[in-house]
GROMACS .gro file of C-alpha atoms in nm:
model
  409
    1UNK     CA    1   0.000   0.000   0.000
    2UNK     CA    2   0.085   0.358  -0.034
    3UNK     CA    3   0.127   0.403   0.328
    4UNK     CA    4   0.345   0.081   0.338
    5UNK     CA    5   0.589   0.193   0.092
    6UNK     CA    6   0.655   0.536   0.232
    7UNK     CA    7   0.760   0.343   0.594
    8UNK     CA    8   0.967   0.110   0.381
    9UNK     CA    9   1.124   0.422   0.190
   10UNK     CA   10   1.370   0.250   0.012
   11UNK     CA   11   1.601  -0.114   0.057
   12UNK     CA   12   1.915   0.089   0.236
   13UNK     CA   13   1.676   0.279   0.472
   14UNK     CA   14   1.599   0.164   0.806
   15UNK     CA   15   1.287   0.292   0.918
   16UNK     CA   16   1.214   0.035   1.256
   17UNK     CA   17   0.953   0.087   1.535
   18UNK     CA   18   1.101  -0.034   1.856
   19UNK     CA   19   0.876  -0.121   2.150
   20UNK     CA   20   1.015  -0.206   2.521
   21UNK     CA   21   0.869  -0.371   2.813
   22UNK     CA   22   1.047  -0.417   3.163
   23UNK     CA   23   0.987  -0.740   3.346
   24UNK     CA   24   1.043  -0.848   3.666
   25UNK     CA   25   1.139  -1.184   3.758
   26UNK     CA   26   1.258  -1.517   3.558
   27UNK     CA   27   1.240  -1.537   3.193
   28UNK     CA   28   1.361  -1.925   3.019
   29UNK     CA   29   1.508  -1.883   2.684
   30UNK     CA   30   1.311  -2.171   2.558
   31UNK     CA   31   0.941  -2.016   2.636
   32UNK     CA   32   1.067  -1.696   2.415
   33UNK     CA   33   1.148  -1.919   2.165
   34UNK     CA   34   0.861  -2.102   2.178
   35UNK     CA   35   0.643  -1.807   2.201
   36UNK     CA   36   0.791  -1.634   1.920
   37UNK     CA   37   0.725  -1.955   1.691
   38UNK     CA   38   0.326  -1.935   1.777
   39UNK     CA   39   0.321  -1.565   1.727
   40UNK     CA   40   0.502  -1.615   1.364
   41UNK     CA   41   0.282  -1.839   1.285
   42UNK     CA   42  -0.018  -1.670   1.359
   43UNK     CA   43   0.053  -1.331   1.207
   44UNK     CA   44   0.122  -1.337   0.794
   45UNK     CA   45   0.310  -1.040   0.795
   46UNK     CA   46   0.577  -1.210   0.983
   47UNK     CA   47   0.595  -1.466   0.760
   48UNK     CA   48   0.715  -1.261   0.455
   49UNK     CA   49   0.994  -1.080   0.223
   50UNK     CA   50   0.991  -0.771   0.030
   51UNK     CA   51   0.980  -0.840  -0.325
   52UNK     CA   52   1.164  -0.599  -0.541
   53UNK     CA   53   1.217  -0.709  -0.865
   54UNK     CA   54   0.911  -0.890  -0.977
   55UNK     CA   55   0.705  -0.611  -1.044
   56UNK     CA   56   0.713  -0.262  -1.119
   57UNK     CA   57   0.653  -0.164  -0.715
   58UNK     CA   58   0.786  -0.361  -0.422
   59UNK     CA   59   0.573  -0.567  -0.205
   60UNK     CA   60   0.474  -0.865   0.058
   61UNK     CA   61   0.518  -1.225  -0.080
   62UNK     CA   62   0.489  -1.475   0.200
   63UNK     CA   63   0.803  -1.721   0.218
   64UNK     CA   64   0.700  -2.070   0.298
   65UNK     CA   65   0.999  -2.195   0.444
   66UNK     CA   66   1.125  -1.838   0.621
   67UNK     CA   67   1.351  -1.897   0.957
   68UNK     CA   68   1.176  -1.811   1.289
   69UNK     CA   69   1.214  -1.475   1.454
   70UNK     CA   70   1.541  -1.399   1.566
   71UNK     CA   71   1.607  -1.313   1.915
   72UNK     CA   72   1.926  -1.116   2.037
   73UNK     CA   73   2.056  -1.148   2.356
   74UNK     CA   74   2.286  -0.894   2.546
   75UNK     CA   75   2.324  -0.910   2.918
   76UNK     CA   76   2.166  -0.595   3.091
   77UNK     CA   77   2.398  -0.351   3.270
   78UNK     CA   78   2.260  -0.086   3.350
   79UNK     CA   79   1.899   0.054   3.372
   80UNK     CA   80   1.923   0.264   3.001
   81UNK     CA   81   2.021  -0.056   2.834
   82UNK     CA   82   1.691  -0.061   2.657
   83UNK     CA   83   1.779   0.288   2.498
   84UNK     CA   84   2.121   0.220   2.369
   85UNK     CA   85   1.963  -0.132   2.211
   86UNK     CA   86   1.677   0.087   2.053
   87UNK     CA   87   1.968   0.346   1.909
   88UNK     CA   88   2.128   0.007   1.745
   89UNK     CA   89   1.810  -0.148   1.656
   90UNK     CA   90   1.645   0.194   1.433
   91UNK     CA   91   1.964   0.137   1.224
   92UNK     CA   92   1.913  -0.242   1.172
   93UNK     CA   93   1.813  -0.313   0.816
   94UNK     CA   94   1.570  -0.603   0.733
   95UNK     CA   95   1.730  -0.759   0.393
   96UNK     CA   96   1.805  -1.084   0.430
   97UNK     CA   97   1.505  -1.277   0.258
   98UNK     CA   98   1.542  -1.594   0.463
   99UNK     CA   99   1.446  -1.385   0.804
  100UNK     CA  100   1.151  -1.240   0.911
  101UNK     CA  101   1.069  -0.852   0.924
  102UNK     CA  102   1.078  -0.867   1.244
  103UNK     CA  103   1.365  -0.953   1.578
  104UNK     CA  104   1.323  -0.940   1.965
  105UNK     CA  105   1.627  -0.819   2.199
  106UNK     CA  106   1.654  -1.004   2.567
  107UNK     CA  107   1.831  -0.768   2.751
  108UNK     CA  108   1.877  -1.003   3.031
  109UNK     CA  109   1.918  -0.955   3.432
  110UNK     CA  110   1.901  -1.173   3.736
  111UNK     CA  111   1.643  -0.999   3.886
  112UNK     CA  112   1.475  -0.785   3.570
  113UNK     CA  113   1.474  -0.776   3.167
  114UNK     CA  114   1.371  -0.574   2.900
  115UNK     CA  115   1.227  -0.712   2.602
  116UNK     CA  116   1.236  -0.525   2.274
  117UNK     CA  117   0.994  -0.548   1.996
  118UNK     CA  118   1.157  -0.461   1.648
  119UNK     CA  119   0.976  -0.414   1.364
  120UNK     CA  120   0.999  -0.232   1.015
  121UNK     CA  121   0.701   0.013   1.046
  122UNK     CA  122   0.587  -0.048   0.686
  123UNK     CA  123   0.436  -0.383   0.880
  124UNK     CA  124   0.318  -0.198   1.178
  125UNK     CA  125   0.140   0.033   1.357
  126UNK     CA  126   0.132   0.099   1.724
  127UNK     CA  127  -0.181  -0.139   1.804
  128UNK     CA  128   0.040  -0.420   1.641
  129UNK     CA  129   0.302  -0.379   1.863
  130UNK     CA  130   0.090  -0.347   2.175
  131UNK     CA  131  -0.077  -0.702   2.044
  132UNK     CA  132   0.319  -0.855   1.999
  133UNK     CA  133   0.363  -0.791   2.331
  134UNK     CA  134   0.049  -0.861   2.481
  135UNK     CA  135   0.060  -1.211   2.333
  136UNK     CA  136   0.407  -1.260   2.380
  137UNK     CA  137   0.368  -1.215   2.777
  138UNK     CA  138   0.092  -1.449   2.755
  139UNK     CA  139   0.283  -1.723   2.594
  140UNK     CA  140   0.509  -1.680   2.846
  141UNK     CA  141   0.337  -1.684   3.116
  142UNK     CA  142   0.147  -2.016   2.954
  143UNK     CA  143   0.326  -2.146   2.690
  144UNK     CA  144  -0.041  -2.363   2.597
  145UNK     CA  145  -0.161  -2.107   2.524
  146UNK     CA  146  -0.317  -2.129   2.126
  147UNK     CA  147  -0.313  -1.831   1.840
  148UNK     CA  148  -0.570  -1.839   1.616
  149UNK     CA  149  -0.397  -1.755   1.283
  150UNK     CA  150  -0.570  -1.565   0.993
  151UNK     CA  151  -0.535  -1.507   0.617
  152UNK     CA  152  -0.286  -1.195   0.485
  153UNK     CA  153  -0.520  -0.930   0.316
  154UNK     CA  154  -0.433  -1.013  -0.085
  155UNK     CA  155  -0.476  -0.618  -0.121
  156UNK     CA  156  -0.717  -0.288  -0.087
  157UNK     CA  157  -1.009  -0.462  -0.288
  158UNK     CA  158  -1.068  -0.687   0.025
  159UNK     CA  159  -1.165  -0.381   0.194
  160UNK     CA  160  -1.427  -0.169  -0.054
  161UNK     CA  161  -1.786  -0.168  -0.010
  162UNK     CA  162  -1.997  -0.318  -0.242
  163UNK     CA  163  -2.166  -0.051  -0.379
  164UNK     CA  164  -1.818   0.155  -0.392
  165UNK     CA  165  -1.830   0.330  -0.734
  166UNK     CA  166  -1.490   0.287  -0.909
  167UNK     CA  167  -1.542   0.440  -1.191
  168UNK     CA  168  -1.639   0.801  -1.045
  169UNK     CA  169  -1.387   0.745  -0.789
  170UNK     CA  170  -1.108   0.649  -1.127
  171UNK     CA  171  -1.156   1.004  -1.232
  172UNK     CA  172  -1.088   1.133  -0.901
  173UNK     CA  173  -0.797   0.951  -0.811
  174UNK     CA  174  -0.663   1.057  -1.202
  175UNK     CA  175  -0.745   1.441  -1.119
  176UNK     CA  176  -0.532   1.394  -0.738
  177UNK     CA  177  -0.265   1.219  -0.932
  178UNK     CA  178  -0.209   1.529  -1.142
  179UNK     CA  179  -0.245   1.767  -0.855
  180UNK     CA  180   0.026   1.567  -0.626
  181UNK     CA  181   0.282   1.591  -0.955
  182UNK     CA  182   0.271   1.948  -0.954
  183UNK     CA  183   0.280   2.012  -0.620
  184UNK     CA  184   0.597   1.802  -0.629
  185UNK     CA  185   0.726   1.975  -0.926
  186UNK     CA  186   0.699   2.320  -0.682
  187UNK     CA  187   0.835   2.219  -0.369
  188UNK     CA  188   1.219   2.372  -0.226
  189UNK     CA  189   1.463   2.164  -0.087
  190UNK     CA  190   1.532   2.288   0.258
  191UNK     CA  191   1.871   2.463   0.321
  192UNK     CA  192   1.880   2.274   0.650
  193UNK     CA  193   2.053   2.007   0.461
  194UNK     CA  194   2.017   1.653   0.519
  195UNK     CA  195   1.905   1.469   0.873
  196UNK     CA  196   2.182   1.475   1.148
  197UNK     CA  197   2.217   1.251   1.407
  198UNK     CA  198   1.880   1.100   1.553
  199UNK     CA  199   1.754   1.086   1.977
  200UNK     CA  200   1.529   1.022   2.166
  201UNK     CA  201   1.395   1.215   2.492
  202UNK     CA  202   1.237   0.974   2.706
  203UNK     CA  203   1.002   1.076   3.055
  204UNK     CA  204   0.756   0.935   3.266
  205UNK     CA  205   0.510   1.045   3.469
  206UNK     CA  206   0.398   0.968   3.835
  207UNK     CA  207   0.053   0.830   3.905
  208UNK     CA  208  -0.018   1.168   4.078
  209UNK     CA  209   0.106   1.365   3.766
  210UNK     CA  210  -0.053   1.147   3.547
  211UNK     CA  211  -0.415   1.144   3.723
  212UNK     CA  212  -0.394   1.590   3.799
  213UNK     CA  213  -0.391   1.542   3.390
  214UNK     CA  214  -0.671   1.337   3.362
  215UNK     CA  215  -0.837   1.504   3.611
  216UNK     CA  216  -0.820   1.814   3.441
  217UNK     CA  217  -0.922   1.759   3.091
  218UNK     CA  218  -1.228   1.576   3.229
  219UNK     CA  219  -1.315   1.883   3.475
  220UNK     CA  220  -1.254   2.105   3.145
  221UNK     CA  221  -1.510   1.879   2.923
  222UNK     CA  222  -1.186   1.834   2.673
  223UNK     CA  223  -0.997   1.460   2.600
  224UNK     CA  224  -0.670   1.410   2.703
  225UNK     CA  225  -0.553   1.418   2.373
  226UNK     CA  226  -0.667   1.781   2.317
  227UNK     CA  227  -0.550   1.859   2.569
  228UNK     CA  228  -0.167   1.707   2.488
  229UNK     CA  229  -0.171   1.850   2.142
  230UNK     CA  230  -0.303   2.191   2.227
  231UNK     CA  231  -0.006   2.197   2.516
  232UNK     CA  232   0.286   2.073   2.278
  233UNK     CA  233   0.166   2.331   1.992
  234UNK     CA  234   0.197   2.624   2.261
  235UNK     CA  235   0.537   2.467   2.351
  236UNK     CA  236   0.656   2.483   2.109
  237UNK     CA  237   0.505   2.836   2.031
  238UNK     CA  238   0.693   2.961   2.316
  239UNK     CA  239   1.034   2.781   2.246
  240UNK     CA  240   1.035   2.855   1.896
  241UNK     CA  241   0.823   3.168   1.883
  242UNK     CA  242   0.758   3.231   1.442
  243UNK     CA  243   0.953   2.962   1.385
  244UNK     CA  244   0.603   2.735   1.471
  245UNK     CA  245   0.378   2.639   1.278
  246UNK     CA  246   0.069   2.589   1.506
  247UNK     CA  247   0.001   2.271   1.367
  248UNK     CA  248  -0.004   1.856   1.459
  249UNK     CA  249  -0.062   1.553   1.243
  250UNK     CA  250  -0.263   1.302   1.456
  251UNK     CA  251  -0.304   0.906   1.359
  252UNK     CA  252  -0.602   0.770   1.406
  253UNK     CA  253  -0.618   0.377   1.489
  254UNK     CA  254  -0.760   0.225   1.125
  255UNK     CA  255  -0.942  -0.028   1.284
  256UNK     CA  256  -1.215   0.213   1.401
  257UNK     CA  257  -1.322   0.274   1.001
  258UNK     CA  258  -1.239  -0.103   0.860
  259UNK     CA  259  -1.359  -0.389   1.148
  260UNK     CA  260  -1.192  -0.628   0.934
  261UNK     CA  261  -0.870  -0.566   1.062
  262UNK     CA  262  -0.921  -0.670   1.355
  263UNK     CA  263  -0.737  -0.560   1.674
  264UNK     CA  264  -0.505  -0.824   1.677
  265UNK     CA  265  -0.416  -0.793   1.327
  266UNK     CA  266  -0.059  -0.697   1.230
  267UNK     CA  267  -0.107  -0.373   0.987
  268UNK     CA  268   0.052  -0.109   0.948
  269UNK     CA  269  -0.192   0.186   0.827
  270UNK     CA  270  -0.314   0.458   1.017
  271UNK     CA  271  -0.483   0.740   0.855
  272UNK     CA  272  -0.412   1.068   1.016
  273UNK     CA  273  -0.568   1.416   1.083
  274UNK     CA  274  -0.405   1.760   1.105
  275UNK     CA  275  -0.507   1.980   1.391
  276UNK     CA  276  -0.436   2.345   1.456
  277UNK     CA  277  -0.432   2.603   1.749
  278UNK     CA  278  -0.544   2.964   1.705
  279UNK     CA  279  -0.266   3.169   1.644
  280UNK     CA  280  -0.429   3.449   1.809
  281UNK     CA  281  -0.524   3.238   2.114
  282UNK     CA  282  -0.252   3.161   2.336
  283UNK     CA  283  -0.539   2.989   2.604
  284UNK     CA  284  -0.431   2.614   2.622
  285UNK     CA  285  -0.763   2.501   2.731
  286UNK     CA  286  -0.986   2.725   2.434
  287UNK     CA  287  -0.767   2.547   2.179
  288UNK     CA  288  -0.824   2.206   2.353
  289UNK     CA  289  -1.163   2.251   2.319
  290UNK     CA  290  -1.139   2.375   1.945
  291UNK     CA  291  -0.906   2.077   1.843
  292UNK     CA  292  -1.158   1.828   2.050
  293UNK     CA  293  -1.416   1.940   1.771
  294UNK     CA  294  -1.253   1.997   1.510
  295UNK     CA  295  -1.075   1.611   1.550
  296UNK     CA  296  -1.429   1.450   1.601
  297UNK     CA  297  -1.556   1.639   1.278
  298UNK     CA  298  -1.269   1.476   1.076
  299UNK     CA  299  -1.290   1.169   1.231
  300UNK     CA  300  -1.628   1.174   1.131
  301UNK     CA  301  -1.588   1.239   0.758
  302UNK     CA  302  -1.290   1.023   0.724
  303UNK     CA  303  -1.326   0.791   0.425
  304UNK     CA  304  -1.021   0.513   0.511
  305UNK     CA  305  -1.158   0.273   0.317
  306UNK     CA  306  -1.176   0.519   0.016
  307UNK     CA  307  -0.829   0.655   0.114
  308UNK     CA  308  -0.662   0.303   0.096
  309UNK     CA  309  -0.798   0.262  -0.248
  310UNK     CA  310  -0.662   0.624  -0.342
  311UNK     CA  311  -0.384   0.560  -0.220
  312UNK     CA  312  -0.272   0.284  -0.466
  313UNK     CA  313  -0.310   0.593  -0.757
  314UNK     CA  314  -0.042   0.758  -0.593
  315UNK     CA  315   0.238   0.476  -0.652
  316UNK     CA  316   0.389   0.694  -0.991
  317UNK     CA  317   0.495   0.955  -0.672
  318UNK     CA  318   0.590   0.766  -0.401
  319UNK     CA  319   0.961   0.824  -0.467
  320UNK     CA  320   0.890   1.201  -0.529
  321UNK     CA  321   0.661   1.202  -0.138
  322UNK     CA  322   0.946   1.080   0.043
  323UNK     CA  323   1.264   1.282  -0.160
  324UNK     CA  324   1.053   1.567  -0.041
  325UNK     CA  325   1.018   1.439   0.355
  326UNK     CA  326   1.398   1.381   0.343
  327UNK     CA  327   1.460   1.713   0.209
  328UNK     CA  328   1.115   1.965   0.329
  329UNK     CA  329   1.066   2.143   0.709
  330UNK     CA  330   0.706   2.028   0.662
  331UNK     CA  331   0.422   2.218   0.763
  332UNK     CA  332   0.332   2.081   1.116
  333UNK     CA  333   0.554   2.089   1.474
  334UNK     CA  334   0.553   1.726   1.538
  335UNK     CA  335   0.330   1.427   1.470
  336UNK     CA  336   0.133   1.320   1.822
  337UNK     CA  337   0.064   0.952   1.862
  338UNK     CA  338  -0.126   0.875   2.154
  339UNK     CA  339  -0.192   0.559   2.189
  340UNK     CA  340  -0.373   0.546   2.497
  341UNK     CA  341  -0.418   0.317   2.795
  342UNK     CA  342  -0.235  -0.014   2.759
  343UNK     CA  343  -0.449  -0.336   2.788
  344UNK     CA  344  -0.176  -0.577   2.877
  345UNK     CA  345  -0.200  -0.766   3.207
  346UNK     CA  346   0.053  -0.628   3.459
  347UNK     CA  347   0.100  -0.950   3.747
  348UNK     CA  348   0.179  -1.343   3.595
  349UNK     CA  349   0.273  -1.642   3.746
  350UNK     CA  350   0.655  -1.619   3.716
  351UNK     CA  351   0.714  -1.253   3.655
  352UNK     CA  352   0.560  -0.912   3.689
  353UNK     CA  353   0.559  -0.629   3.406
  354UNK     CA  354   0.713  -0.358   3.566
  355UNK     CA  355   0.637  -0.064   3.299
  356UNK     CA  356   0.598   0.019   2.955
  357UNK     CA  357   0.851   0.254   2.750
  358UNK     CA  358   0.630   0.350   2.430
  359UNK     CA  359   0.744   0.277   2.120
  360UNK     CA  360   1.104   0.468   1.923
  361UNK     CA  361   1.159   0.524   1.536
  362UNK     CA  362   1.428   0.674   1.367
  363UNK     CA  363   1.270   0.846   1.116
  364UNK     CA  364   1.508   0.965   0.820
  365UNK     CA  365   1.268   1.262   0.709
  366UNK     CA  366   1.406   1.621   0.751
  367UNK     CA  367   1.106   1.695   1.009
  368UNK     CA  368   1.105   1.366   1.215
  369UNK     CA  369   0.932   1.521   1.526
  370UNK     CA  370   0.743   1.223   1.683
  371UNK     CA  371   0.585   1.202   1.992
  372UNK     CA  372   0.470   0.882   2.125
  373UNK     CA  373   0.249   0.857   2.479
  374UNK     CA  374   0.136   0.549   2.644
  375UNK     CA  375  -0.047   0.524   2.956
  376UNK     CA  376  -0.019   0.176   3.191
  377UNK     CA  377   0.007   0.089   3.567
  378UNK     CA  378  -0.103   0.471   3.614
  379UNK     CA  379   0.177   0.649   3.471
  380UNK     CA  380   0.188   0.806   3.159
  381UNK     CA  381   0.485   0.754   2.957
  382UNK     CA  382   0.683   0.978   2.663
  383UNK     CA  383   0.885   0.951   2.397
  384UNK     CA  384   0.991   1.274   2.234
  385UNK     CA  385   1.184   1.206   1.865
  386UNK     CA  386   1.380   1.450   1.615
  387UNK     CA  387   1.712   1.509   1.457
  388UNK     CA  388   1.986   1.727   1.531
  389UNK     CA  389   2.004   1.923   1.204
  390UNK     CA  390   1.642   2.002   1.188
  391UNK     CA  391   1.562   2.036   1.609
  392UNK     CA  392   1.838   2.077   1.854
  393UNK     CA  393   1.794   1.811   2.145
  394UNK     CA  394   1.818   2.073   2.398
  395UNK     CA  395   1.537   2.245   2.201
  396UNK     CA  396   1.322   1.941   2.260
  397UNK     CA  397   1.377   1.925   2.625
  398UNK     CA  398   1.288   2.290   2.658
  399UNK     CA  399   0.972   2.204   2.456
  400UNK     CA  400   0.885   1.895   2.709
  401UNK     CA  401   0.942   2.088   3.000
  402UNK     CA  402   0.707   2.388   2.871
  403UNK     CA  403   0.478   2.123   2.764
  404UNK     CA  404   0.445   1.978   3.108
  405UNK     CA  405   0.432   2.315   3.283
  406UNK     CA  406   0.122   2.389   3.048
  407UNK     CA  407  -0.032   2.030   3.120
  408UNK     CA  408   0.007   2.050   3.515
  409UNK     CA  409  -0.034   2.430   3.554
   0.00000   0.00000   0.00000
C-alpha cells in the first residue's frame, strides 16, 4: 500500500519501530522461543519478504519456508540498556530474505529484563506492537496457550464496499494524481541540509502527575488528547516563537473505520488528521476545546476505506513524497501519537511487568518530530523524537518541559 511503501522508503533505509517492556522476575530462553514460533505463525506479515524485482513496485510475498524470529541477547547492565539497544536497533536493516521482518532483543538480568519489539514500520502500527507484546507475555506466562492464525489481506479490494463506485472514484484519483505531480514539481529543498544525528527524549510520569492530567481535561469537558496537542503546539510556540507552525498531524487507529482488521491484526496503516491552534489564542484550554471538535468532525468524515484505495493511484509519486520528507521542514511541529491506555495484564505467574517505555523510530525525514504517549500501571509515559540538524535536542527538552508546565499548571 501507499502508506506501506513510504515506511519502507527504500532497501538501504531503516525505518524500525522499537517497543520495550520491563519485566520483573525469571524469563527461560526456551518459552521466548517457543512463544515467538506461535506468534510467527499466527501473524502473515511475519511470515514474509519484500519483493523488489518482480514487479514494477515492491511488495509482501509470504516465504513458505522463512527462519523463525530472531532473538538477540545482550546481558543488561545498566537501567538505560533498553535505549542504547533501541539506538542500534532503528539502524538495523531487514534484507536478508530468509528472516523475518521482524527480531526481539533479551536484555537479560538476574532480577529484571527488557524485552524489545523490532519491527519495520511499513508492517506496523502501534496497536500491532501493543498485540506482539500482549501475546508474547501471555505465551510466556502459559506457553499452551493457542493463536488463532488468519489469512494476509491479498490487497485494498478486500476492503471496498460493495456498492463503492470505481469508476467516479477512477476520475478522481486521475485528477489527485495530477495535482500531487505538480505540487511536487513546486516544492524547495530545505537549506537545513540533510538529517543529522537522531535521539530520543524519554520521561515518565507519576501516578499523581498522570491522574492531575486526567483530572483536568475531564473537569474542562476536553480529552486528554486535546488537551496534549493543544499543550505541545503552545510549547513549542513559546520555544520557537515564528519559527512554529501551530500545527499537529494526529493518527487515528484504522481499525475504528475497517472492522476487518481486527485488533489483533498486524497492519501497518493509520490514517491521520491535522489539527491546529489559534494563532491568536494563546489559552491552552480554548484550543483544547477547538481541536476536540474539530478532530471529532474529521474523524467523522474520514473515508479510510476510500483513502486506501486512493492511495494505490499515488504509486507513480511515491519516490517524489518521500525525496521531499527527506529534504522539506514540513508544515506541522511534530506528529502526536497517543496511543492510549495499555491493555496488557501487569502480574503473571513467574514474573511481573514492571512498565511500559512507548514505542522509538528513527525516522530519516528532515522533520522527524514524533511524539509517542502510552499510559499503563497509572503512569503516563513519553517519547519525544527529532534530529539534530532540523531540532536541537536541547530544544526538545525545553519544549517537554514547557509542555508539562502547560499540562500540570
Amino acid at each position: 500500500m501507499l502508506v506501506e511503501r513510504i515506511m519502507y522508503a527504500d532497501p538501504k533505509t531503516p525505518v524500525n519501530c522499537v517497543f520495550t517492556a520491563r519485566i520483573k522476575g525469571e524469563i527461560q530462553e526456551e518459552n521466548l522461543i517457543s512463544a515467538l514460533a506461535k506468534i510467527q505463525q499466527k501473524h502473515p506479515l511475519l511470515r514474509v519478504k519484500i519483493d523488489r524485482t518482480s514487479e514494477p513496485y515492491p511488495f509482501f510475498i509470504e516465504v513458505k519456508d522463512i527462519e523463525p524470529v530472531p532473538l538477540r541477547i545482550v546481558p543488561r547492565k545498566t537501567e538505560e540498556d533498553w535505549f542504547t539497544e533501541s539506538e542500534k536497533e532503528w539502524m538495523h536493516l531487514f534484507e536478508d530474505e530468509r528472516k523475518p521482518l521482524a527480531q526481539l532483543v533479551w536484555i537479560k538480568g538476574q532480577k529484571v529484563s527488557e524485552i524489545l519489539w523490532v519491527l519495520p514500520h511499513c508492517i506496523c502500527d502501534g496497536t500491532s506492537l501493543v498485540t506482539l507484546m500482549r501475546e508474547l507475555l501471555s505465551l510466556l506466562d502459559d506457553p499452551s496457550v493457542a493463536l488463532d492464525s488468519y489469512p494476509l489481506f491479498d490487497s485494498v479490494q478486500d476492503f471496498l464496499p460493495y456498492d463503492f463506485n470505481v469508476r467516479k472514484k477512477k476520475r478522481k484519483a486521475r485528477l489527485y494524481l495530477i495535482m500531487a505531480r505538480l505540487f511536487f514539481l513546486m516544492q524547495r529543498k530545505s537549506k537545513k541540509g540533510s538529517p543529522g544525528k537522531n535521539y530520543v527524549v524519554h520521561w515518565k510520569l507519576s501516578p499523581a502527575v498522570t491522574g492531575q492530567i486526567t483530572a483536568k481535561s475531564k473537569a474542562q469537558d476536553v480529552s486528554v488528547h486535546a488537551l496534549l496537542c493543544a499543550s505541545f503546539m503552545e510549547a513549542f510556540r513559546q520555544v520557537q516563537g515564528k519559527q512554529a507552525k501551530g500545527k499537529v498531524i494526529s493518527p487515528v487507529d484504522v481499525r475504528h473505520f475497517i472492522p476487518e482488521i481486527r485488533q489483533d491484526h498486524v497492519f501497518a496503516f493509520a490514517p491521520t488528521v491535522e489539527l491546529s491552534i489559534n494563532k491568536g489564542n494563546q489559552n491552552v484550554l480554548d484550543n483544547a476545546r477547538q481541536i476536540k471538535k474539530d478532530l471529532k468532525e474529521k474523524i467523522e468524515k474520514m473515508e479510510a476505506r476510500e483513502l486506501l484505495w486512493m492511495g494505490e493511484h499515488m504509486h507513480p509519486v511515491v519516490e517524489r513524497m518521500i525525496s521531499m520528507m527527506k529534504t522539506s521542514n514540513g508544515g506541522h511541529d511534530v506528529t502526536l501519537s497517543n496511543m492510549g491506555r495499555l491493555t496488557i495484564p501487569n502480574a503473571y505467574k513467574n514474573f511481573t511487568l514492571e512498565t511500559i517505555i512507548s514505542p522509538t523510530v528513527a525516522f530519516p525525514w528532515l522533520n522527524s518530530n514524533t511524539l509517542v504517549t502510552t499510559t499503563y500501571n497509572q503512569h503516563m509515559d513519553f517519547t519525544f523524537m527529532s534530529n539534530e540538524n532540523f531540532l536541537p535536542k536541547e530544544e526538545a527538552i525545553a519544549i517537554k518541559d514547557k509542555a508539562l508546565e502547560l499540562l500540570t499548571s
